[in-house]
PDB file of N, CA and C in Angstrom:
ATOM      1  N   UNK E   1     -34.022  55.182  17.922  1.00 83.00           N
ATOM      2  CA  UNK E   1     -33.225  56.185  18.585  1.00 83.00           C
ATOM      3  C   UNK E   1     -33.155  55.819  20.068  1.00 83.00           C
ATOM      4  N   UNK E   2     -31.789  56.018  20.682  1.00 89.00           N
ATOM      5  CA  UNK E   2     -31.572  55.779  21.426  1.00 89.00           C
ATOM      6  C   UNK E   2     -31.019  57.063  23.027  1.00 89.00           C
ATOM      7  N   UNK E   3     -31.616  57.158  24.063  1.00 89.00           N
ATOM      8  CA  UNK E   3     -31.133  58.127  24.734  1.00 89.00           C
ATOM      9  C   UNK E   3     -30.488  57.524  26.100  1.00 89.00           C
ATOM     10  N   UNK E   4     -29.331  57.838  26.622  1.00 91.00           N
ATOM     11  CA  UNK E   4     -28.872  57.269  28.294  1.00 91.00           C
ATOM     12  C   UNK E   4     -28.287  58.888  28.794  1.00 91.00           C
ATOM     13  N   UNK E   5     -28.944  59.006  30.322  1.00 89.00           N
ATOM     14  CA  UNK E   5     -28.165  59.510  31.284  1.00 89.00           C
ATOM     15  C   UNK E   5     -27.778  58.492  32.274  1.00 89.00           C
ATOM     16  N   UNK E   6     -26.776  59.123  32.683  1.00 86.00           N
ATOM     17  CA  UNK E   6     -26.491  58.060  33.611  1.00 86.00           C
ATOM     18  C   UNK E   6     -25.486  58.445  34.891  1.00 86.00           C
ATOM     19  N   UNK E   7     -25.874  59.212  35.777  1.00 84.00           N
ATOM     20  CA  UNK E   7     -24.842  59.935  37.226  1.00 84.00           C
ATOM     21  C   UNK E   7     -24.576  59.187  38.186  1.00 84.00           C
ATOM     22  N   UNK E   8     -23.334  59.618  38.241  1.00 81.00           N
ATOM     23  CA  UNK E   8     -22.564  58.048  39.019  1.00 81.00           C
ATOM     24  C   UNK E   8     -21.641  58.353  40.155  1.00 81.00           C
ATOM     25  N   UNK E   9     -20.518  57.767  40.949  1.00 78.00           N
ATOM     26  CA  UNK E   9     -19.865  58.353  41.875  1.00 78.00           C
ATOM     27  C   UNK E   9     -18.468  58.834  41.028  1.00 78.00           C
ATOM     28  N   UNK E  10     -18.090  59.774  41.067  1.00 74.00           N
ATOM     29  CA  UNK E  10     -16.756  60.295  40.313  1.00 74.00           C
ATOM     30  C   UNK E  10     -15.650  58.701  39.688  1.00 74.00           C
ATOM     31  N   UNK E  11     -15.349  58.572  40.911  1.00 74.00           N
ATOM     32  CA  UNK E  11     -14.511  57.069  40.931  1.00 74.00           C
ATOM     33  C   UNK E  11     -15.134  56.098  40.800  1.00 74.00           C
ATOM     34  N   UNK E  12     -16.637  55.898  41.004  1.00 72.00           N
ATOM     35  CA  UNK E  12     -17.030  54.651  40.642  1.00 72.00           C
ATOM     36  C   UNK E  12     -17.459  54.352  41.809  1.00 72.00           C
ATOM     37  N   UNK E  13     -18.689  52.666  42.423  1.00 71.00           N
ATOM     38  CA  UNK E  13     -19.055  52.518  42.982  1.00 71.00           C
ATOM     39  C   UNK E  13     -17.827  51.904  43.973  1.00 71.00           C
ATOM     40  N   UNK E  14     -16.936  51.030  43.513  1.00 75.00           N
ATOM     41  CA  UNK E  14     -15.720  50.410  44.079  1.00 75.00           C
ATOM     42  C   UNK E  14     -15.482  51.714  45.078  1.00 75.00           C
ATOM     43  N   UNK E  15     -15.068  52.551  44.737  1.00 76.00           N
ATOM     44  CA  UNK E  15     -14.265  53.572  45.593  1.00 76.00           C
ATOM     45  C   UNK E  15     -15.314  54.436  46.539  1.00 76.00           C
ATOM     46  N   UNK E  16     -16.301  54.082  46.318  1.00 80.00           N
ATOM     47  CA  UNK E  16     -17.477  55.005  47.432  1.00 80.00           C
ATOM     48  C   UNK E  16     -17.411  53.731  48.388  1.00 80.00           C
ATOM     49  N   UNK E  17     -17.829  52.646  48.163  1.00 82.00           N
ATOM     50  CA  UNK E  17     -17.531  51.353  48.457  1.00 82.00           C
ATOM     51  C   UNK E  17     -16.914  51.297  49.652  1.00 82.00           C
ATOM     52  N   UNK E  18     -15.490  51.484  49.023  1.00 82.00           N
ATOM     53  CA  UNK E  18     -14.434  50.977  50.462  1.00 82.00           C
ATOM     54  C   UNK E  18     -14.397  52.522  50.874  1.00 82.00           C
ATOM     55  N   UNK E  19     -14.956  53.498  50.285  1.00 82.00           N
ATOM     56  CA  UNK E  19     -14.732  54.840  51.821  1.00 82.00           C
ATOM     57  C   UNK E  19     -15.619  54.505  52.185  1.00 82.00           C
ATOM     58  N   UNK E  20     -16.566  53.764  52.480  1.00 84.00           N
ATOM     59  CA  UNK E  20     -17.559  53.922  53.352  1.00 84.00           C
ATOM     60  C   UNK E  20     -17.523  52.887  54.652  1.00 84.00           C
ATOM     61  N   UNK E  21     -16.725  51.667  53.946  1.00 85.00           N
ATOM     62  CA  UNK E  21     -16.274  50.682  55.264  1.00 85.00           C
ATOM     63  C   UNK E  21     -15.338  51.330  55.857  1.00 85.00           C
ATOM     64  N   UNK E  22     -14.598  52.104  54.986  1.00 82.00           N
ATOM     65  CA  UNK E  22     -13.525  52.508  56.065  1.00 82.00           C
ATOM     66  C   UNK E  22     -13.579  53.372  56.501  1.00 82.00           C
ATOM     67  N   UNK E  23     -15.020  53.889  56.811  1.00 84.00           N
ATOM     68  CA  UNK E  23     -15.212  55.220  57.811  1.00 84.00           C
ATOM     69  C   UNK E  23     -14.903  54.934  59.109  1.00 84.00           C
ATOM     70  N   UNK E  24     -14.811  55.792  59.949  1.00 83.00           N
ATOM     71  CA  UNK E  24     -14.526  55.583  61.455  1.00 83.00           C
ATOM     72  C   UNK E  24     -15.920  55.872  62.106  1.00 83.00           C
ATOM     73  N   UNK E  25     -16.307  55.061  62.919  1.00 86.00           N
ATOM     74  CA  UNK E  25     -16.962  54.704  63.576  1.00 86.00           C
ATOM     75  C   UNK E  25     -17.530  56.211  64.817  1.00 86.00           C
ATOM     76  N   UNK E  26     -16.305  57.024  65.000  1.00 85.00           N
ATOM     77  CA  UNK E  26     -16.225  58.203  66.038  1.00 85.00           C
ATOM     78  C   UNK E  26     -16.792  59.084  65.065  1.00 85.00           C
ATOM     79  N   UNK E  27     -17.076  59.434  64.370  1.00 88.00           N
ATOM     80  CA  UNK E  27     -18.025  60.777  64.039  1.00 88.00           C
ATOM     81  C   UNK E  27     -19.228  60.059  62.954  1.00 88.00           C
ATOM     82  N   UNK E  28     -20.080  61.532  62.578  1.00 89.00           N
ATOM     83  CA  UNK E  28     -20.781  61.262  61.366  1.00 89.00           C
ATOM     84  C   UNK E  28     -20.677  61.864  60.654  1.00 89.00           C
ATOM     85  N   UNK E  29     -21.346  61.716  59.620  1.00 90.00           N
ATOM     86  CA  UNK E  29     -21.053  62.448  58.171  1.00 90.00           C
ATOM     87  C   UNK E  29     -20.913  63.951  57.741  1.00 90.00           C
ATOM     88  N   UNK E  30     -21.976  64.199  58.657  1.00 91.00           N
ATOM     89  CA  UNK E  30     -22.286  66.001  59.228  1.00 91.00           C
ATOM     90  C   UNK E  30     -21.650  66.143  60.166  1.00 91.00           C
ATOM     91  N   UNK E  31     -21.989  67.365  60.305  1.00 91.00           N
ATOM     92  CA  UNK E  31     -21.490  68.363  61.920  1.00 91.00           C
ATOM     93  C   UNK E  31     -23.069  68.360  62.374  1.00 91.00           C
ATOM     94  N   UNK E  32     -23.124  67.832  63.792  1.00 90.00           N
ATOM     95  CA  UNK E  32     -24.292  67.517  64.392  1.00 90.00           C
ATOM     96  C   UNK E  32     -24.773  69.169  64.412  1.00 90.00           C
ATOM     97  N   UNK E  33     -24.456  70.308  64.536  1.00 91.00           N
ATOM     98  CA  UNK E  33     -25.027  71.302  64.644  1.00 91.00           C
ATOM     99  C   UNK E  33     -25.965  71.794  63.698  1.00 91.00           C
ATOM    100  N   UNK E  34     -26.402  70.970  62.744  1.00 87.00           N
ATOM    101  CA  UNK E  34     -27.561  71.232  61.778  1.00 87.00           C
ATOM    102  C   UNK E  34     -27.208  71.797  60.138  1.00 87.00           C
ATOM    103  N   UNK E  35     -25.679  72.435  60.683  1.00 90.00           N
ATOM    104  CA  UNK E  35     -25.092  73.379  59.607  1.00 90.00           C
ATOM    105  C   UNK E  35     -25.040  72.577  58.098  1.00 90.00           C
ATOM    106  N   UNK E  36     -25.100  71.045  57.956  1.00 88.00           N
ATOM    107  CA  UNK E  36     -24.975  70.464  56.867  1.00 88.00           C
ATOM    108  C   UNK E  36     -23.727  70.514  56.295  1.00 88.00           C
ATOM    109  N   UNK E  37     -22.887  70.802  57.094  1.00 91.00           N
ATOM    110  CA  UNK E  37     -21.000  70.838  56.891  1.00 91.00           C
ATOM    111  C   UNK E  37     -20.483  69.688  57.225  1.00 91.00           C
ATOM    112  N   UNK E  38     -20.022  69.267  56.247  1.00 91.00           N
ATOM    113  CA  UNK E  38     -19.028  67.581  55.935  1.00 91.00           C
ATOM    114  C   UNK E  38     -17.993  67.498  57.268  1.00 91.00           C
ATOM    115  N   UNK E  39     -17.490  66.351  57.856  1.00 91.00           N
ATOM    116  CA  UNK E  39     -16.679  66.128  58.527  1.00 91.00           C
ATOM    117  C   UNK E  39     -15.598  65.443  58.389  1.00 91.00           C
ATOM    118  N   UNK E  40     -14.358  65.627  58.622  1.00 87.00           N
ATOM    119  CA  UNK E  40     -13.489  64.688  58.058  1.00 87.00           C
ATOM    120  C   UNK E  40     -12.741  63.784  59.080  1.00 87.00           C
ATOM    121  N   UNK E  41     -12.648  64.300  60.333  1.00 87.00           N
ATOM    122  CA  UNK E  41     -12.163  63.486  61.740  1.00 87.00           C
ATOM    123  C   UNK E  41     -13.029  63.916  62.593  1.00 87.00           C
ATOM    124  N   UNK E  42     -12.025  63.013  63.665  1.00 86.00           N
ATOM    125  CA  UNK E  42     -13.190  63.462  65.398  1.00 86.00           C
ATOM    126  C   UNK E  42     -12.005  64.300  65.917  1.00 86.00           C
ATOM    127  N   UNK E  43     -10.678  63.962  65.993  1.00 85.00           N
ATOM    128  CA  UNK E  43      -9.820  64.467  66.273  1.00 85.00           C
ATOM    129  C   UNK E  43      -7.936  65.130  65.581  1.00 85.00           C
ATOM    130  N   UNK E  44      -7.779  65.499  66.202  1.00 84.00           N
ATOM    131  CA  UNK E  44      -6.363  66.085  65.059  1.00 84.00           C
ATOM    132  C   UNK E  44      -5.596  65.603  65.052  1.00 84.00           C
ATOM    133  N   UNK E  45      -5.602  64.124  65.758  1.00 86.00           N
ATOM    134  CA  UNK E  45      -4.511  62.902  65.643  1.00 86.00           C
ATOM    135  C   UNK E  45      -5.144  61.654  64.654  1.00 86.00           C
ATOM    136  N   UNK E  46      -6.031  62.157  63.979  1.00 82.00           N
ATOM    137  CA  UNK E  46      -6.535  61.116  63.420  1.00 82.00           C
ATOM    138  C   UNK E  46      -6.596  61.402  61.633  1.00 82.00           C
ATOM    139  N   UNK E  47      -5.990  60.266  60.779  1.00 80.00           N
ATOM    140  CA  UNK E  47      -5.851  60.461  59.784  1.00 80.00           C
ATOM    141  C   UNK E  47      -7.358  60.956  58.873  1.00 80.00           C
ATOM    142  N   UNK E  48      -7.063  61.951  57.572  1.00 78.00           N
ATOM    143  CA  UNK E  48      -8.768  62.013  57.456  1.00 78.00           C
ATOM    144  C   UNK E  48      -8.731  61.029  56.563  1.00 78.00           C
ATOM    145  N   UNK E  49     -10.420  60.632  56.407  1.00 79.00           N
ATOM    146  CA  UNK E  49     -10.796  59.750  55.223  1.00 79.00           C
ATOM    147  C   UNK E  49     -11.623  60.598  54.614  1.00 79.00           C
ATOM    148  N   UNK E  50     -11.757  60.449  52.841  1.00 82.00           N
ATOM    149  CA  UNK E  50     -13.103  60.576  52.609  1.00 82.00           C
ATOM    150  C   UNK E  50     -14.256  60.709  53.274  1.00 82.00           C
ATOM    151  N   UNK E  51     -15.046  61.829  52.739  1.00 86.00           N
ATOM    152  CA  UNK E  51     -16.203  61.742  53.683  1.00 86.00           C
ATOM    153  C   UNK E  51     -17.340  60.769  52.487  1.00 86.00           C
ATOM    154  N   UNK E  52     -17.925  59.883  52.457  1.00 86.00           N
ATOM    155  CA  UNK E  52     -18.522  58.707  51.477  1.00 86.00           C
ATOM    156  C   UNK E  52     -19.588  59.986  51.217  1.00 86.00           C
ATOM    157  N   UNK E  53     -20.659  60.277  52.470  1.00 88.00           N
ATOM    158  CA  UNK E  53     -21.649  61.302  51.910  1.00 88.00           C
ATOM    159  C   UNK E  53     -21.528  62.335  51.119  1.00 88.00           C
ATOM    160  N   UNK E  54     -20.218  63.158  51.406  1.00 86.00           N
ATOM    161  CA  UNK E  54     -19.828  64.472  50.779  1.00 86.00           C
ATOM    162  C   UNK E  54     -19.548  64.313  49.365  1.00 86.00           C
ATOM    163  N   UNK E  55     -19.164  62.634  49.027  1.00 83.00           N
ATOM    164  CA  UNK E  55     -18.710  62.218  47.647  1.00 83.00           C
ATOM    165  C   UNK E  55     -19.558  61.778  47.078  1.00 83.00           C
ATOM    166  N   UNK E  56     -20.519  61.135  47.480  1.00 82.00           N
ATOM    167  CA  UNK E  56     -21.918  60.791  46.659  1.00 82.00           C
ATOM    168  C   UNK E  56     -23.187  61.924  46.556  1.00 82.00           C
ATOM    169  N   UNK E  57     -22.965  63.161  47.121  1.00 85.00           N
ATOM    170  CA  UNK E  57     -23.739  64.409  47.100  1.00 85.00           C
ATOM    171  C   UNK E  57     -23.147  65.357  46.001  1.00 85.00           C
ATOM    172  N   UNK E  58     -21.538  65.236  45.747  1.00 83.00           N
ATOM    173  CA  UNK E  58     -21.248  66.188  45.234  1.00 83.00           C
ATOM    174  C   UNK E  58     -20.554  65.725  44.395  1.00 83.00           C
ATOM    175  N   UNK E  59     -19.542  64.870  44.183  1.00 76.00           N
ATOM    176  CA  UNK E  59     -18.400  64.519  43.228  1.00 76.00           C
ATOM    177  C   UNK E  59     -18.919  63.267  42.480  1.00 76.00           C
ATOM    178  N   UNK E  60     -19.483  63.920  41.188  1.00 84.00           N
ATOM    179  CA  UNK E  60     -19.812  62.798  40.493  1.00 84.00           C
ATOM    180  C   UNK E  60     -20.375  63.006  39.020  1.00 84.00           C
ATOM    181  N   UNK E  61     -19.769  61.956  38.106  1.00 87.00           N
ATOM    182  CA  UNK E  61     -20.136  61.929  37.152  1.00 87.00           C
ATOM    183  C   UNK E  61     -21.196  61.729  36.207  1.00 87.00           C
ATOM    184  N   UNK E  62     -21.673  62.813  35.217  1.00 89.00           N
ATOM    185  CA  UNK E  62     -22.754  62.502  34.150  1.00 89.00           C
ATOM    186  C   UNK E  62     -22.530  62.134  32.943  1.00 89.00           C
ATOM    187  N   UNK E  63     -22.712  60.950  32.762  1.00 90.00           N
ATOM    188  CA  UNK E  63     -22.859  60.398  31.019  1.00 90.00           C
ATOM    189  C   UNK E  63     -23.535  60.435  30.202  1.00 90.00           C
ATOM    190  N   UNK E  64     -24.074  61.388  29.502  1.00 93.00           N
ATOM    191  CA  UNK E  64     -24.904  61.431  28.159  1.00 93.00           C
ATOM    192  C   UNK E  64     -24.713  60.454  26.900  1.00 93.00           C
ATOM    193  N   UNK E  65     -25.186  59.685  26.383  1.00 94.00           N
ATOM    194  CA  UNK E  65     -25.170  58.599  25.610  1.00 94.00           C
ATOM    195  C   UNK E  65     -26.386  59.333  24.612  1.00 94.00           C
ATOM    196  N   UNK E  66     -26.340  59.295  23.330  1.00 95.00           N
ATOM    197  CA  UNK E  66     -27.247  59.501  22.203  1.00 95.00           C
ATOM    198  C   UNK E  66     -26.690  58.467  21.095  1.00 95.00           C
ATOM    199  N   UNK E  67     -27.689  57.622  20.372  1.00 95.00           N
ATOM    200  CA  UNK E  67     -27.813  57.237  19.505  1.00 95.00           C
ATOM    201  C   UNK E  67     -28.872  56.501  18.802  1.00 95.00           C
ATOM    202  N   UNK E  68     -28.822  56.702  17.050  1.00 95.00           N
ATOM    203  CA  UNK E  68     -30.015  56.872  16.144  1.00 95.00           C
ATOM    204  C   UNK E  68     -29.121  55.856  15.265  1.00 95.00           C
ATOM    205  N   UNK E  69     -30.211  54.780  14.793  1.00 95.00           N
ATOM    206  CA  UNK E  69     -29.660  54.440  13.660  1.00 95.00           C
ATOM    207  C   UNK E  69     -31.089  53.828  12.076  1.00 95.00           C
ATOM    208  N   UNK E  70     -30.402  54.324  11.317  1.00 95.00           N
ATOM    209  CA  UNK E  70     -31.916  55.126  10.305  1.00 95.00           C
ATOM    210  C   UNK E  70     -31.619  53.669   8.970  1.00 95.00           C
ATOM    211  N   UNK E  71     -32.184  53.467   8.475  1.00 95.00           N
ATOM    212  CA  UNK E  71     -31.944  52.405   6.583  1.00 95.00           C
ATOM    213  C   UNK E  71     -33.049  53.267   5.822  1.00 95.00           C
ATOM    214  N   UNK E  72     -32.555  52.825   4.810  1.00 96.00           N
ATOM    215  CA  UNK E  72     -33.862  54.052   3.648  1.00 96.00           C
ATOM    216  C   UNK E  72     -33.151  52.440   1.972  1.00 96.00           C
ATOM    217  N   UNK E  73     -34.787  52.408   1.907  1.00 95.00           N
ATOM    218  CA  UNK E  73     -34.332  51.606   0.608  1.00 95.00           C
ATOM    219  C   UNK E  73     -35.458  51.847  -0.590  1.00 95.00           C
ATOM    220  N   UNK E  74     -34.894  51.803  -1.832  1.00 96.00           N
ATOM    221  CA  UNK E  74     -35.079  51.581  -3.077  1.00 96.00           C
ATOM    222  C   UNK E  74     -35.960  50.879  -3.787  1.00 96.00           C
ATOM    223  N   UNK E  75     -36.567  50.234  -4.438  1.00 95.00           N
ATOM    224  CA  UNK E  75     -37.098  49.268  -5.345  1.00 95.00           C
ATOM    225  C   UNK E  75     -37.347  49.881  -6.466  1.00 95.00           C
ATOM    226  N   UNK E  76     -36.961  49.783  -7.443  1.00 95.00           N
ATOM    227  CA  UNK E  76     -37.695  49.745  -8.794  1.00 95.00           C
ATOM    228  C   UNK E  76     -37.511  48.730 -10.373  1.00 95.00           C
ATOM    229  N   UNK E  77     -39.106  48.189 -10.228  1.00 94.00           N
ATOM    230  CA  UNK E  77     -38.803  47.433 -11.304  1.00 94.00           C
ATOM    231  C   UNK E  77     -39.180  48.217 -13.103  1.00 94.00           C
ATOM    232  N   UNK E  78     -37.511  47.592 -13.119  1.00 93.00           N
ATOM    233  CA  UNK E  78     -37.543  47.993 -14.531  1.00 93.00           C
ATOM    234  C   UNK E  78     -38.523  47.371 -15.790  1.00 93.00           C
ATOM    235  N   UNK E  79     -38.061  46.164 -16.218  1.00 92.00           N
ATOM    236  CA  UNK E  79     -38.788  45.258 -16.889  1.00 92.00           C
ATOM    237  C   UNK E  79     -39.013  44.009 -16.027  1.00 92.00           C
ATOM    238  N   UNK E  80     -39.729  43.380 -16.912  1.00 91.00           N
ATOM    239  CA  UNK E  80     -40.045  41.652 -16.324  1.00 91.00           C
ATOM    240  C   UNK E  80     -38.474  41.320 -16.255  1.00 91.00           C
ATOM    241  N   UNK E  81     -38.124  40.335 -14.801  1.00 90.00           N
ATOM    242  CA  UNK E  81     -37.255  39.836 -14.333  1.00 90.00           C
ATOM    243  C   UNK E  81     -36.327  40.374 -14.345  1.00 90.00           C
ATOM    244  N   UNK E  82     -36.100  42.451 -14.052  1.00 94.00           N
ATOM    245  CA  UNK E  82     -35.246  43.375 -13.993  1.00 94.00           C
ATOM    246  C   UNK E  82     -35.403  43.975 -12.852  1.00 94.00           C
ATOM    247  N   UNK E  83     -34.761  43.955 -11.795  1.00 94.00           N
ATOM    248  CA  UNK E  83     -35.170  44.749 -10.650  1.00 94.00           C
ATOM    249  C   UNK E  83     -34.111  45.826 -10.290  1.00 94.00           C
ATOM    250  N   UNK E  84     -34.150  47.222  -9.950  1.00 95.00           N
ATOM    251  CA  UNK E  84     -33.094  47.972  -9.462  1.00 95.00           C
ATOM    252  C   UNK E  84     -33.437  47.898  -8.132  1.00 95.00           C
ATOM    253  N   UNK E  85     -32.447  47.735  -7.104  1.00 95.00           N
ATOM    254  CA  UNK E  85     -32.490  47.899  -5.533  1.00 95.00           C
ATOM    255  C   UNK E  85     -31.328  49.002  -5.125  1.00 95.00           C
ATOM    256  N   UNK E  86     -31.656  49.466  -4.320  1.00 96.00           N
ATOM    257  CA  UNK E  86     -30.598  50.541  -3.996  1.00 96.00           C
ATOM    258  C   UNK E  86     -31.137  50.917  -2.343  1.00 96.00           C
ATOM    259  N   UNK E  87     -30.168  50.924  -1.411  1.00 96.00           N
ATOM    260  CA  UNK E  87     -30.384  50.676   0.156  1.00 96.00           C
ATOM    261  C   UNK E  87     -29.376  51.238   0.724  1.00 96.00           C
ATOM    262  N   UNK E  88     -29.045  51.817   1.593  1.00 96.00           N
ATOM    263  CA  UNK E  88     -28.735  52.734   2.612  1.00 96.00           C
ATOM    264  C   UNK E  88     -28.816  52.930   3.846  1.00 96.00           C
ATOM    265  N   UNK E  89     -27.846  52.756   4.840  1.00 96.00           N
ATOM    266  CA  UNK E  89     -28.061  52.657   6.088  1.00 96.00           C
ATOM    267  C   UNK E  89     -27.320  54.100   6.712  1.00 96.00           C
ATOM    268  N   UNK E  90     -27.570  54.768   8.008  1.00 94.00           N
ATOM    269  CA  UNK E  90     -26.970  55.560   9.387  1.00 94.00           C
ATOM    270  C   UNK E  90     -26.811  55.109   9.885  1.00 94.00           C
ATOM    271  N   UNK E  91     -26.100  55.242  10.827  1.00 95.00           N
ATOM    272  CA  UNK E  91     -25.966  54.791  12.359  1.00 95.00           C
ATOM    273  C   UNK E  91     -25.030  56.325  12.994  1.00 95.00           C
ATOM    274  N   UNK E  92     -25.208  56.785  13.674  1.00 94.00           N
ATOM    275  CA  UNK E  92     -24.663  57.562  14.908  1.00 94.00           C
ATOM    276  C   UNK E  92     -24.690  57.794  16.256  1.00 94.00           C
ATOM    277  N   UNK E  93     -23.808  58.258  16.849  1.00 95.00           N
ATOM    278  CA  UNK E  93     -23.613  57.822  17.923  1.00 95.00           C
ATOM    279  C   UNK E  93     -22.607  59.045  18.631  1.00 95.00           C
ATOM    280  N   UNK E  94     -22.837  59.683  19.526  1.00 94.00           N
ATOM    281  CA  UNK E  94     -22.312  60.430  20.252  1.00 94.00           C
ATOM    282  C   UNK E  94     -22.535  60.456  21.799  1.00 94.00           C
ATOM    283  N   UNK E  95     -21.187  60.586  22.571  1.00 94.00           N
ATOM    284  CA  UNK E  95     -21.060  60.246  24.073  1.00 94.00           C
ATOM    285  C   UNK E  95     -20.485  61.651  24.704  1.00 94.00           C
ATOM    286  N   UNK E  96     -21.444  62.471  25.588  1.00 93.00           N
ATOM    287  CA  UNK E  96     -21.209  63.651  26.182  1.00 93.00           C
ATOM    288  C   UNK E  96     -20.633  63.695  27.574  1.00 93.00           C
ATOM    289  N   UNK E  97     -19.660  63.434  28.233  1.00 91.00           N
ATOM    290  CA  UNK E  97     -18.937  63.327  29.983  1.00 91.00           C
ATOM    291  C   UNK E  97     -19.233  64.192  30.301  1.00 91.00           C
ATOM    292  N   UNK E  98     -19.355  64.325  31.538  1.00 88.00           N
ATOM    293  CA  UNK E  98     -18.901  65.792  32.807  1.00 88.00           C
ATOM    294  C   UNK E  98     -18.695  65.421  33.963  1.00 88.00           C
ATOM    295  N   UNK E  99     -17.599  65.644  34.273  1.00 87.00           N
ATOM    296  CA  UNK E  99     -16.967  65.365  35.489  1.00 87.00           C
ATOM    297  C   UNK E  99     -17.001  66.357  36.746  1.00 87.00           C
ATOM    298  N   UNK E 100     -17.720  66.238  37.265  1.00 83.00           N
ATOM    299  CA  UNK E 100     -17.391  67.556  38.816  1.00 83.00           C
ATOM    300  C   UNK E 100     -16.859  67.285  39.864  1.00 83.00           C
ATOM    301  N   UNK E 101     -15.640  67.810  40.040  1.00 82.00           N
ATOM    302  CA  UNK E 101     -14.758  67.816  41.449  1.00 82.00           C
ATOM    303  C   UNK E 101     -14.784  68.860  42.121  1.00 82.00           C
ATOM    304  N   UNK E 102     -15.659  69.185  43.069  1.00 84.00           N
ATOM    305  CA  UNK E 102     -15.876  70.703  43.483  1.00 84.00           C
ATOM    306  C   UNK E 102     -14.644  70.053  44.971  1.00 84.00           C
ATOM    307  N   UNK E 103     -14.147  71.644  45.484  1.00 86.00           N
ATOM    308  CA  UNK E 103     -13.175  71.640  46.896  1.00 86.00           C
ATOM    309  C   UNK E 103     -14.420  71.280  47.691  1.00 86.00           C
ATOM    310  N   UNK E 104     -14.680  70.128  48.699  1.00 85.00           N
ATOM    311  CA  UNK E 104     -15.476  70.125  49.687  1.00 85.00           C
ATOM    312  C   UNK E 104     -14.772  70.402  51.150  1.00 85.00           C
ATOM    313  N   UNK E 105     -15.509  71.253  51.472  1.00 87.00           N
ATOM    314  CA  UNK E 105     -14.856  71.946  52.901  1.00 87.00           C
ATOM    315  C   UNK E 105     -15.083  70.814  53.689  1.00 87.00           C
ATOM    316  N   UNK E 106     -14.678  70.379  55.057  1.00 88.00           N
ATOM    317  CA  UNK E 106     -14.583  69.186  55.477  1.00 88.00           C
ATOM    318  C   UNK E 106     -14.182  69.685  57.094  1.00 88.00           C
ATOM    319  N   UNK E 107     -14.936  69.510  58.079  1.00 87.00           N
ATOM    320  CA  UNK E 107     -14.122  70.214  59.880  1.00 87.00           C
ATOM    321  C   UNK E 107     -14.367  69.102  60.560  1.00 87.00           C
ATOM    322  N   UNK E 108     -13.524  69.015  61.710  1.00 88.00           N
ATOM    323  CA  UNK E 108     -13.491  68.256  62.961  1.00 88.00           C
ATOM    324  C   UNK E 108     -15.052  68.160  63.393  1.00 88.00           C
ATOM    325  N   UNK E 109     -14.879  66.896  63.916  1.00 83.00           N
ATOM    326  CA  UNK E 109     -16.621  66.588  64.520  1.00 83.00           C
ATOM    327  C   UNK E 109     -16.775  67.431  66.123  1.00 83.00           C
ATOM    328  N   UNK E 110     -15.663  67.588  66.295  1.00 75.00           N
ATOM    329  CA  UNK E 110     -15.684  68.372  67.444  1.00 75.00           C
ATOM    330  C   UNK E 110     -15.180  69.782  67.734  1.00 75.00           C
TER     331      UNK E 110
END
């Protein structure tokens, strides 16, 4: 028997990846005021990006993986140089997703 979890970035590591090079350099991830509130620019001329932290804290996927696989066998001898065999195999296998995209609130670093 077999068991996997497995929590990951929504999109995958590729896409946490390049938001994270392509953060801007002018703010950080938080709001320096302690509040633990995501940031998305420094200013209101500036395009937003992903926030990489806000997406690897919150938006991301769980994979449940289960699987069992069972044989069950037989023998019986009938007479000299008569054998009955009779054998039987399982296998199953079931895969559980969950995806969470929560709204992350996101404010100016300033």
């Amino acid at each position: 028997m077999n068991y996997g979890d497995r929590k990951y970035p929504r999109n995958g590591s590729e896409d946490q990846f390049l938001s994270t090079i392509s953060q801007s350099p002018l703010y950080g991830p938080v709001l320096p005021d302690g509040s633990g509130r995501y940031t998305s620019r420094a200013y209101p001329f500036q395009s937003p990006n992903k926030n990489p932290v806000a997406v690897a804290e919150n938006a991301f996927t769980r994979l449940n993986n289960y699987f069992m696989q069972g044989n069950i066998f037989l023998n019986v001898k009938i007479l000299d140089g008569l054998d009955w065999k009779t054998s039987g195999g399982l296998t199953y296998g079931f895969t559980k997703n969950y995806t969470n995209k929560p709204v992350i609130n996101q404010y100016m670093w300033f």
